[in-house]
Tab-separated table of C-alpha atoms and ligand atoms in Angstrom:
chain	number	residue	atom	x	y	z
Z	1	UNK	CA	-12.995	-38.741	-20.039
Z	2	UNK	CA	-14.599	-36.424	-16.872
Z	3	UNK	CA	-15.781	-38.723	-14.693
Z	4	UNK	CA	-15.370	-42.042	-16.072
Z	5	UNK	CA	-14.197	-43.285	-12.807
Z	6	UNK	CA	-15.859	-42.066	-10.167
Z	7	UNK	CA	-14.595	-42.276	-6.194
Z	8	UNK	CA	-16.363	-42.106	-3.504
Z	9	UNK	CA	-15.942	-41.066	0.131
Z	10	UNK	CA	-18.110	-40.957	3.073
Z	11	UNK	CA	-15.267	-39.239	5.158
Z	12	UNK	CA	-11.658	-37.405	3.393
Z	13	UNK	CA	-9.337	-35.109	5.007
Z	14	UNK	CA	-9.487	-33.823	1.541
Z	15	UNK	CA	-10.212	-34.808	-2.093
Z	16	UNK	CA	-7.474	-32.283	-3.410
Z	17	UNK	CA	-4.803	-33.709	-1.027
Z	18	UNK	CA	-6.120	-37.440	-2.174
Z	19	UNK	CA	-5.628	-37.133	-5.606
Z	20	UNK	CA	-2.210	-35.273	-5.685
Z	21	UNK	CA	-0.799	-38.362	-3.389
Z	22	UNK	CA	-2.678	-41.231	-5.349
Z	23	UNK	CA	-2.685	-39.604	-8.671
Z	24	UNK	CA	-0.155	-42.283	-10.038
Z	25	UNK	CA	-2.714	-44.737	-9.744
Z	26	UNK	CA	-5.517	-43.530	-11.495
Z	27	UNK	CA	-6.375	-42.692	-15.263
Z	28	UNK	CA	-6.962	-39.011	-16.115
Z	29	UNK	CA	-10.465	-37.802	-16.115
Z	30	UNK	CA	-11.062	-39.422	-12.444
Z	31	UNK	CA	-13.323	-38.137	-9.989
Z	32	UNK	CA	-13.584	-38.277	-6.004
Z	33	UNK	CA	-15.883	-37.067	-4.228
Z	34	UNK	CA	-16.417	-36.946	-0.070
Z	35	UNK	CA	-19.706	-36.811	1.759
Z	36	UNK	CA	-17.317	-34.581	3.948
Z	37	UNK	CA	-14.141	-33.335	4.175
Z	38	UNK	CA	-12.199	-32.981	7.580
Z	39	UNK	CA	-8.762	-30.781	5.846
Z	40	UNK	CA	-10.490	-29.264	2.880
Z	41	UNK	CA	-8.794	-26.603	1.927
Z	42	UNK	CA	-9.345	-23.342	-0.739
Z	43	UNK	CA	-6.854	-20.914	-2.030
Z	44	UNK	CA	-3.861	-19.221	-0.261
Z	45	UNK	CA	-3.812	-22.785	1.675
Z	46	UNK	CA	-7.183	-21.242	3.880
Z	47	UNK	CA	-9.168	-23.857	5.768
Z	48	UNK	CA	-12.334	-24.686	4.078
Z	49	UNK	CA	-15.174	-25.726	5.852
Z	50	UNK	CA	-16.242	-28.884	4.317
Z	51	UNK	CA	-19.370	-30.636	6.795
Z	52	UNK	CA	-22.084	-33.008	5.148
Z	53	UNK	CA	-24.721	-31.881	2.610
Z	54	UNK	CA	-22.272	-29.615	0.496
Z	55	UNK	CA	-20.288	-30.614	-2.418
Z	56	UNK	CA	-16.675	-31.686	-2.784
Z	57	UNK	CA	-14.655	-33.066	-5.628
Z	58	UNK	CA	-12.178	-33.099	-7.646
Z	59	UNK	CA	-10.971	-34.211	-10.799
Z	60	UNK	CA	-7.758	-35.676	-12.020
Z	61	UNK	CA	-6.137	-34.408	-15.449
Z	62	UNK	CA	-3.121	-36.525	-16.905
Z	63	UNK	CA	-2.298	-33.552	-19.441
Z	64	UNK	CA	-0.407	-34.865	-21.968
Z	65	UNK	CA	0.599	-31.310	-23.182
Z	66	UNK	CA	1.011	-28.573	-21.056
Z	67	UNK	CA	-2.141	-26.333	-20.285
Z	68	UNK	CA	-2.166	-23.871	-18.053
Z	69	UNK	CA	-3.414	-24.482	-14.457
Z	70	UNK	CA	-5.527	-21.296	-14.841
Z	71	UNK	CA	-7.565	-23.089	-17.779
Z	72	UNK	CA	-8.590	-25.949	-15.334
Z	73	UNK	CA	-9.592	-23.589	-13.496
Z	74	UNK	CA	-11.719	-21.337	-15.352
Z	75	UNK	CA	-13.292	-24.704	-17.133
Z	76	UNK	CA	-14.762	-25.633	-13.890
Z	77	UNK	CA	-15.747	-22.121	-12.431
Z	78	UNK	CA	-17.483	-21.974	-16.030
Z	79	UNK	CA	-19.318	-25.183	-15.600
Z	80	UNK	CA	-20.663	-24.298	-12.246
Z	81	UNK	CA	-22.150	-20.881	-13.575
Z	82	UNK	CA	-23.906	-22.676	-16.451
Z	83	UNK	CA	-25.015	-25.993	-14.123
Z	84	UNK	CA	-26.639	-22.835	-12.099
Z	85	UNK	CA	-28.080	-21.637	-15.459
Z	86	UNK	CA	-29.220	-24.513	-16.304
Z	87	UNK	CA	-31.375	-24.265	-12.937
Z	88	UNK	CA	-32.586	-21.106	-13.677
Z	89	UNK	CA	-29.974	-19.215	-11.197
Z	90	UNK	CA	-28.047	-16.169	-11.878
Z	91	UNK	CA	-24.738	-16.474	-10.469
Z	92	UNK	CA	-21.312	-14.735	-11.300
Z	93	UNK	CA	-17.559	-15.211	-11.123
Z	94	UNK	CA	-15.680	-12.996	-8.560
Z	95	UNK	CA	-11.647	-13.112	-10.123
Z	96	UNK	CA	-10.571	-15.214	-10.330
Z	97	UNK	CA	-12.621	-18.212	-9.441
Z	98	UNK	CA	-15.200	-17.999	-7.079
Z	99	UNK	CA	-19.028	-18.325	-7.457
Z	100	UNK	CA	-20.855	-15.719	-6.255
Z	101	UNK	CA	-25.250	-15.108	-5.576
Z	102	UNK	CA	-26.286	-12.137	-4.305
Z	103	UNK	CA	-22.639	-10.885	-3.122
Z	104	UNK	CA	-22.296	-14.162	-1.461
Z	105	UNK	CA	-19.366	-17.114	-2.056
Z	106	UNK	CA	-21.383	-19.863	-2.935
Z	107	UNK	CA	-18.574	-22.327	-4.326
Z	108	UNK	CA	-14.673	-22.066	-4.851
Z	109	UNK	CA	-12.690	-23.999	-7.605
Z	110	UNK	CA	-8.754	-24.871	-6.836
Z	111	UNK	CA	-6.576	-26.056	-9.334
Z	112	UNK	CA	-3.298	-27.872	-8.244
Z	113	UNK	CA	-0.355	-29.140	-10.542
Z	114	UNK	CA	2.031	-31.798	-9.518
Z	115	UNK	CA	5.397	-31.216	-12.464
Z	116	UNK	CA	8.485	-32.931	-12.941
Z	117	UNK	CA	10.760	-30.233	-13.802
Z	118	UNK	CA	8.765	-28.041	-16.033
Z	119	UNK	CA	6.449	-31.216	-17.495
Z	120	UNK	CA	2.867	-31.315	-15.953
Z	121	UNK	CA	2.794	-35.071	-14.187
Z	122	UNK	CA	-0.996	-34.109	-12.692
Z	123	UNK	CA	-3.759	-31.612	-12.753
Z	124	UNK	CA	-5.731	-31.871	-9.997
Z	125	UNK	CA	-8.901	-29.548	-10.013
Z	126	UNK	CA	-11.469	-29.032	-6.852
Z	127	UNK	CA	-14.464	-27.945	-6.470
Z	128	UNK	CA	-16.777	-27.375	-3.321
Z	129	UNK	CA	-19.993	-26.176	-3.168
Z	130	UNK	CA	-22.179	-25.194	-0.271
Z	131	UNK	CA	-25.720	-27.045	-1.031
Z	132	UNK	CA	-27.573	-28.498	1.552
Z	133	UNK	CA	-24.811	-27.841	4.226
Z	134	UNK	CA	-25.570	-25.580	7.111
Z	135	UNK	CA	-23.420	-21.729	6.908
Z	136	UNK	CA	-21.531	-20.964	9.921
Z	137	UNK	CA	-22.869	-18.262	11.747
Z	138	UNK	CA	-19.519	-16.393	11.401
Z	139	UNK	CA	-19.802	-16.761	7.482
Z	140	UNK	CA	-23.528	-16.192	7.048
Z	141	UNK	CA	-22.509	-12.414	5.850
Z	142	UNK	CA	-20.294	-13.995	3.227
Z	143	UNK	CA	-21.503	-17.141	2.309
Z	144	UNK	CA	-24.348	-18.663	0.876
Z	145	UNK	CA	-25.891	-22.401	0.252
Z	146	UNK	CA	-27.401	-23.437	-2.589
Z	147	UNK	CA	-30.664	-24.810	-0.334
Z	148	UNK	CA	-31.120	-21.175	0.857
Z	149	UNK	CA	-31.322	-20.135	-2.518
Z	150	UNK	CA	-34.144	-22.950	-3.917
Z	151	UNK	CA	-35.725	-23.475	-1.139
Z	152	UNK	CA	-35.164	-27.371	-0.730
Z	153	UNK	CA	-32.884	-29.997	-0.696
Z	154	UNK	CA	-30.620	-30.699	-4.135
Z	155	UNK	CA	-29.488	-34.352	-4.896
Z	156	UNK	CA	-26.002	-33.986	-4.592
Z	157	UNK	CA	-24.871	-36.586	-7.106
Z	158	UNK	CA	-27.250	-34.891	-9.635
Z	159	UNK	CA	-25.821	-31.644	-9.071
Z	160	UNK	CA	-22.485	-32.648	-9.410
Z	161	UNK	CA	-23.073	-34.897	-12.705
Z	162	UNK	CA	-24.136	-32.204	-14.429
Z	163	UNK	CA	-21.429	-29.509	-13.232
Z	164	UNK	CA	-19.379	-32.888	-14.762
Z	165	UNK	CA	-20.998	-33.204	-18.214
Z	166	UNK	CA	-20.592	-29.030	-18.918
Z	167	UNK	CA	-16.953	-29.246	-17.771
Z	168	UNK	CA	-16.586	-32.059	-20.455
Z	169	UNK	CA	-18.512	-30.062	-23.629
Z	170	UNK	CA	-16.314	-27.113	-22.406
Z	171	UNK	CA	-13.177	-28.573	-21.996
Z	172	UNK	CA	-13.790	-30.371	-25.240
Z	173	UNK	CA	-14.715	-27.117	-26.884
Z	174	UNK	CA	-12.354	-24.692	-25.864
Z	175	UNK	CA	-8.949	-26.602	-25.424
Z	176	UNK	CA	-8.196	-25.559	-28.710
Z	177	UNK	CA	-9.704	-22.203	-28.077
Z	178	UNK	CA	-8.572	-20.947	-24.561
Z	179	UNK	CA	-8.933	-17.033	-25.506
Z	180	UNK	CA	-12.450	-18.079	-26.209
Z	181	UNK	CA	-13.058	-19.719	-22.975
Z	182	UNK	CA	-11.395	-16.646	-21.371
Z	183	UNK	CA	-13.956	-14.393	-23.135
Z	184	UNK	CA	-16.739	-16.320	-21.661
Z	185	UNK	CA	-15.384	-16.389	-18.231
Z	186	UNK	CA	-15.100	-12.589	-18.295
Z	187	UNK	CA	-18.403	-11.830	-19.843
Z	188	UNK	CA	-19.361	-13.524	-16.054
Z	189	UNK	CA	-17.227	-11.828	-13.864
Z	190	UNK	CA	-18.115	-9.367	-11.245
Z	191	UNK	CA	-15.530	-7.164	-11.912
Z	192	UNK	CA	-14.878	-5.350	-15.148
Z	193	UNK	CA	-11.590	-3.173	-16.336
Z	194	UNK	CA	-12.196	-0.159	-15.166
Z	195	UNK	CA	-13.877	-0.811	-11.960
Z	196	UNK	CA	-12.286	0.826	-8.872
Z	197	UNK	CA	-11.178	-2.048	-6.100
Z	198	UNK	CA	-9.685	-1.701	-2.663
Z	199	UNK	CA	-6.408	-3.404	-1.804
Z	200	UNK	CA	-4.604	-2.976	1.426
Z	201	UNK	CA	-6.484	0.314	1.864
Z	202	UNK	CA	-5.527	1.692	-1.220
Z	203	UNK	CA	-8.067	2.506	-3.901
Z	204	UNK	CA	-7.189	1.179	-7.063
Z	205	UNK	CA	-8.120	0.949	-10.940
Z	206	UNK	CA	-8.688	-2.420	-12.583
Z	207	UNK	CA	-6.455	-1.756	-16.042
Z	208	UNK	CA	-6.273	-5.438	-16.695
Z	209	UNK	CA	-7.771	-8.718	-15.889
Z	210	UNK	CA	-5.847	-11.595	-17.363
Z	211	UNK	CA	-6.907	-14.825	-15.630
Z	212	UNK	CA	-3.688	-15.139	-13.214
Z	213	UNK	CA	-3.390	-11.265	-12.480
Z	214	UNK	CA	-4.806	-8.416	-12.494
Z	215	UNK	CA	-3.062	-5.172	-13.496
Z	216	UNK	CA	-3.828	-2.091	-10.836
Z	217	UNK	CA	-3.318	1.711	-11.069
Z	218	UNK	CA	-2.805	2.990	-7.807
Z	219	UNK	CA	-2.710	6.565	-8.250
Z	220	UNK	CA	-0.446	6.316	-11.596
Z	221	UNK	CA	2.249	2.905	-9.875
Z	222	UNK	CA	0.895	-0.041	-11.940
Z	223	UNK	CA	0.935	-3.134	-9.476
Z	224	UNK	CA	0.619	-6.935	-10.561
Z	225	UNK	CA	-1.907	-8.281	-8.232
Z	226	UNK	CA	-2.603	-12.252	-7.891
Z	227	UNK	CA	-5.401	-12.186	-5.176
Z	228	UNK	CA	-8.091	-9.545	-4.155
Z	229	UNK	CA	-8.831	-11.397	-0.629
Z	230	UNK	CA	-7.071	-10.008	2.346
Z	231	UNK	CA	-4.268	-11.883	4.052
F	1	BTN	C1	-11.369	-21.502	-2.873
F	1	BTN	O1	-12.367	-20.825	-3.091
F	1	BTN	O2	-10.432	-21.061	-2.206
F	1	BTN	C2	-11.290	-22.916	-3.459
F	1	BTN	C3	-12.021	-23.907	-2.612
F	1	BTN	C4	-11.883	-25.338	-3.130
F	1	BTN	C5	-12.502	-26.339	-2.187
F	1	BTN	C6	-12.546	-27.726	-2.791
F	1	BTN	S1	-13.606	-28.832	-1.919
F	1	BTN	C7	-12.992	-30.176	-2.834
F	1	BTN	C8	-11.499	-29.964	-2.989
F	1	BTN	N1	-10.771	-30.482	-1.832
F	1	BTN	C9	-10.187	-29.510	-1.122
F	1	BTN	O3	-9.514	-29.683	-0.072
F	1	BTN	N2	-10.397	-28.337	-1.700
F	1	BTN	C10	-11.199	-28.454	-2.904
């Protein structure tokens, strides 16, 4: 189960990069979590800034059929939203997985598999979230913490228990039912088919989101697209 075993770290180069060494050792469903991270890192391999007061975890899967990574994924980003519900905070999903307030990234989810040939050994999902944790000045435009938002300090450990027990009544819900999980995650996103993105300088229209890809029309050439962030 989600969090039956539960790590902790005062100081990790990263919980990601802990789990996918150790993962041999420990029974699906286990947590770690780092007061701070000194490696964390997000998508695309970028560096993600990781100090004291924010949130980072992850959580280890022992699948014993193959899901896809994408459903870890969208579980968490899912369980975030509805935590911030829960709070009374309106927050949405930019594609494919990050938490947005305001137009701001407030938390990122990474899922990472570990196979042995083309069976899934380990799912390992993180999950930061800037809380009490101060915004570099550099980011301040882009990011957001979650202090800024309610005005005082959040208990960590509270926070991240309950992101825990909505990621367990959805991943109990919808393994069966991944379209239906997919639904939800798109009622939340930012972006809708239809919209008009910019890529590279090019103007595009959203035809498709799927939750790996997105299909774009640029001016009539259909493109495959599996990030919207710049390189
Ligand atoms: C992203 O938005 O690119 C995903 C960011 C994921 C960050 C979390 S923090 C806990 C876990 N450990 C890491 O090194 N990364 C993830």
């Amino acid at each position: 189960m989600i969090g039956e075993k539960i790590i902790s770290f005062e100081s990790i180069d990263s919980t990601n990069r802990f789990l996918k060494e150790n993962y041999r050792f420990y029974p699906d469903g286990t947590v770690v979590v780092a007061l701070e991270q000194t490696s964390g890192y997000g998508r695309n391999g970028r560096h993600w800034h990781s100090p004291r007061g924010g949130l980072w975890f992850s959580v280890l899967f022992k699948p014993r059929k193959s899901l896809e990574l994408s459903f870890y994924t969208r579980v968490f980003s899912v369980a975030v939203v509805k935590t911030l519900e829960n709070m009374k905070i309106h927050a949405n999903i930019k594609w494919p997985n990050d938490v947005y307030i305001n137009g701001r990234k407030l938390a990122g989810v990474l899922s990472e598999g570990i196979f042995e040939g083309a069976k899934p050994l380990a799912v390992v999902v993180g999950v930061g979230m800037n809380v009490n944790n101060e915004i570099p000045a550099e980011l301040k435009t882009r990011a957001i913490n979650l202090k800024e938002i309610t005005g005082k300090e959040i208990s960590i450990i509270k926070l991240m228990e309950s992101i825990l027990k909505n990621a367990r009544v959805i991943f109990r819900k919808y393994s069966k039912k991944k379209e239906a999980l997919t639904r939800i995650w798109k009622r939340y996103l930012l972006q809708k088919e239809g919209d008009f993105v910019f890529l590279e300088g090019k103007k595009g229209k959203i035809v498709k989101i799927n939750p790996d890809s997105l299909l774009i029309d640029f001016d009539g050439e259909i493109r495959r697209v599996y990030s919207l962030s710049p390189h």
